[in-house]
C-alpha positions as a printed Julia matrix, in Angstrom:
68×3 Matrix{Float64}:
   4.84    5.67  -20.0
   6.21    3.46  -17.02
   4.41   -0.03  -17.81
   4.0    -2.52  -15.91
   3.29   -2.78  -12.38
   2.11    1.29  -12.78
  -0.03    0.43  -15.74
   1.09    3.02  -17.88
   0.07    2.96  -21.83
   2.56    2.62  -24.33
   0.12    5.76  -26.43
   2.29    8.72  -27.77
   2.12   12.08  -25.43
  -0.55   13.36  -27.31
  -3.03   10.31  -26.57
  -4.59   10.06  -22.83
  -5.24    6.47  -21.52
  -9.46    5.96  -20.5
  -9.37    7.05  -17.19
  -7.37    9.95  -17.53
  -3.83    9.71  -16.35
  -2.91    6.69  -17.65
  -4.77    3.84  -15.32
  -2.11    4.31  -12.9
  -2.84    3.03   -9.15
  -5.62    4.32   -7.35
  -7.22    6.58  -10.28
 -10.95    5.43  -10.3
 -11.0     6.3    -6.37
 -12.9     9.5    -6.74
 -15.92    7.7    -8.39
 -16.17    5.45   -5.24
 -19.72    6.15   -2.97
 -18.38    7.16    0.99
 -19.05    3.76    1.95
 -16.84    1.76   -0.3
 -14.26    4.9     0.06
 -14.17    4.41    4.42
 -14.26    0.36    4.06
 -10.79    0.45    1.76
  -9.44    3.42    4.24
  -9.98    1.27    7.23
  -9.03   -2.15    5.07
  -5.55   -0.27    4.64
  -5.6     1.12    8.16
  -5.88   -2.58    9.35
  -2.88   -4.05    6.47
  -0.21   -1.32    7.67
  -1.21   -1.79   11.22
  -0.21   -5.37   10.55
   2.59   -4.66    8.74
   4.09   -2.46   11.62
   3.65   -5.14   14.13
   5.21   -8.11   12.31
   8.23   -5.75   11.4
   8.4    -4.61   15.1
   8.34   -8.46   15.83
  10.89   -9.57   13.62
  13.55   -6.45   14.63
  12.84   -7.88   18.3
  13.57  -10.87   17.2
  16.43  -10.33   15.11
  18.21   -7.42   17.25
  17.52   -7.5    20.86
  19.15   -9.49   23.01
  17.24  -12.54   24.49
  18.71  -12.92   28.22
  16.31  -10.85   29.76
Protein backbone atom coordinates (compact mmCIF):
# COMPACT_ATOMS: atom_id res chain seq x y z
CA UNK A 1 0.00 0.00 0.00
CA UNK A 2 2.55 2.78 1.17
CA UNK A 3 5.99 1.20 -0.11
CA UNK A 4 8.95 1.94 0.73
CA UNK A 5 10.40 2.92 3.89
CA UNK A 6 6.83 1.26 5.52
CA UNK A 7 7.31 -1.87 3.51
CA UNK A 8 4.01 -2.10 2.24
CA UNK A 9 3.18 -4.77 -0.74
CA UNK A 10 2.13 -3.64 -3.92
CA UNK A 11 -0.75 -7.08 -3.61
CA UNK A 12 -4.43 -6.06 -4.46
CA UNK A 13 -6.80 -5.52 -1.17
CA UNK A 14 -7.85 -8.86 -1.26
CA UNK A 15 -4.19 -10.42 -0.82
CA UNK A 16 -2.47 -10.10 2.84
CA UNK A 17 1.39 -9.72 2.86
CA UNK A 18 3.24 -12.96 5.14
CA UNK A 19 3.17 -11.51 8.31
CA UNK A 20 -0.12 -10.20 8.35
CA UNK A 21 -0.45 -6.49 7.90
CA UNK A 22 1.72 -5.95 5.32
CA UNK A 23 5.49 -6.25 6.94
CA UNK A 24 5.09 -2.86 8.15
CA UNK A 25 7.55 -1.70 11.13
CA UNK A 26 7.59 -3.49 14.19
CA UNK A 27 5.07 -6.46 13.16
CA UNK A 28 7.08 -9.67 14.14
CA UNK A 29 7.43 -8.04 17.81
CA UNK A 30 4.86 -10.23 19.41
CA UNK A 31 6.81 -13.46 18.50
CA UNK A 32 9.86 -12.04 20.43
CA UNK A 33 10.79 -14.25 23.95
CA UNK A 34 10.67 -11.40 27.17
CA UNK A 35 14.25 -11.21 26.97
CA UNK A 36 14.87 -10.04 23.48
CA UNK A 37 11.42 -7.92 23.97
CA UNK A 38 13.12 -5.84 27.44
CA UNK A 39 16.78 -5.65 25.66
CA UNK A 40 15.14 -3.61 22.42
CA UNK A 41 12.77 -1.61 25.11
CA UNK A 42 15.77 -0.53 27.04
CA UNK A 43 18.05 -0.29 23.58
CA UNK A 44 15.30 2.41 22.59
CA UNK A 45 15.05 3.79 26.10
CA UNK A 46 18.89 4.47 25.84
CA UNK A 47 18.63 6.00 21.71
CA UNK A 48 15.78 8.62 22.72
CA UNK A 49 17.50 9.37 25.94
CA UNK A 50 20.36 10.33 23.65
CA UNK A 51 18.46 11.94 21.31
CA UNK A 52 16.89 14.33 24.00
CA UNK A 53 20.19 15.34 25.29
CA UNK A 54 22.01 16.22 22.05
CA UNK A 55 18.80 18.25 21.01
CA UNK A 56 18.78 19.94 24.50
CA UNK A 57 22.55 20.61 23.70
CA UNK A 58 22.29 22.01 20.44
CA UNK A 59 19.02 24.49 21.45
CA UNK A 60 21.59 25.65 24.30
CA UNK A 61 23.85 26.12 21.97
CA UNK A 62 22.01 27.67 19.31
CA UNK A 63 19.49 29.91 21.53
CA UNK A 64 20.79 30.92 24.81
CA UNK A 65 22.84 33.54 25.27
CA UNK A 66 26.56 32.82 26.11
CA UNK A 67 27.62 35.84 28.56
CA UNK A 68 26.77 34.17 31.55
Amino acid sequence: MFGGVFGGSQKPAGQAAPGGMGGGMGMGQAQMDPNAQLAAAEQEMEMVTDMFARLGDLCYKKCLIQRY
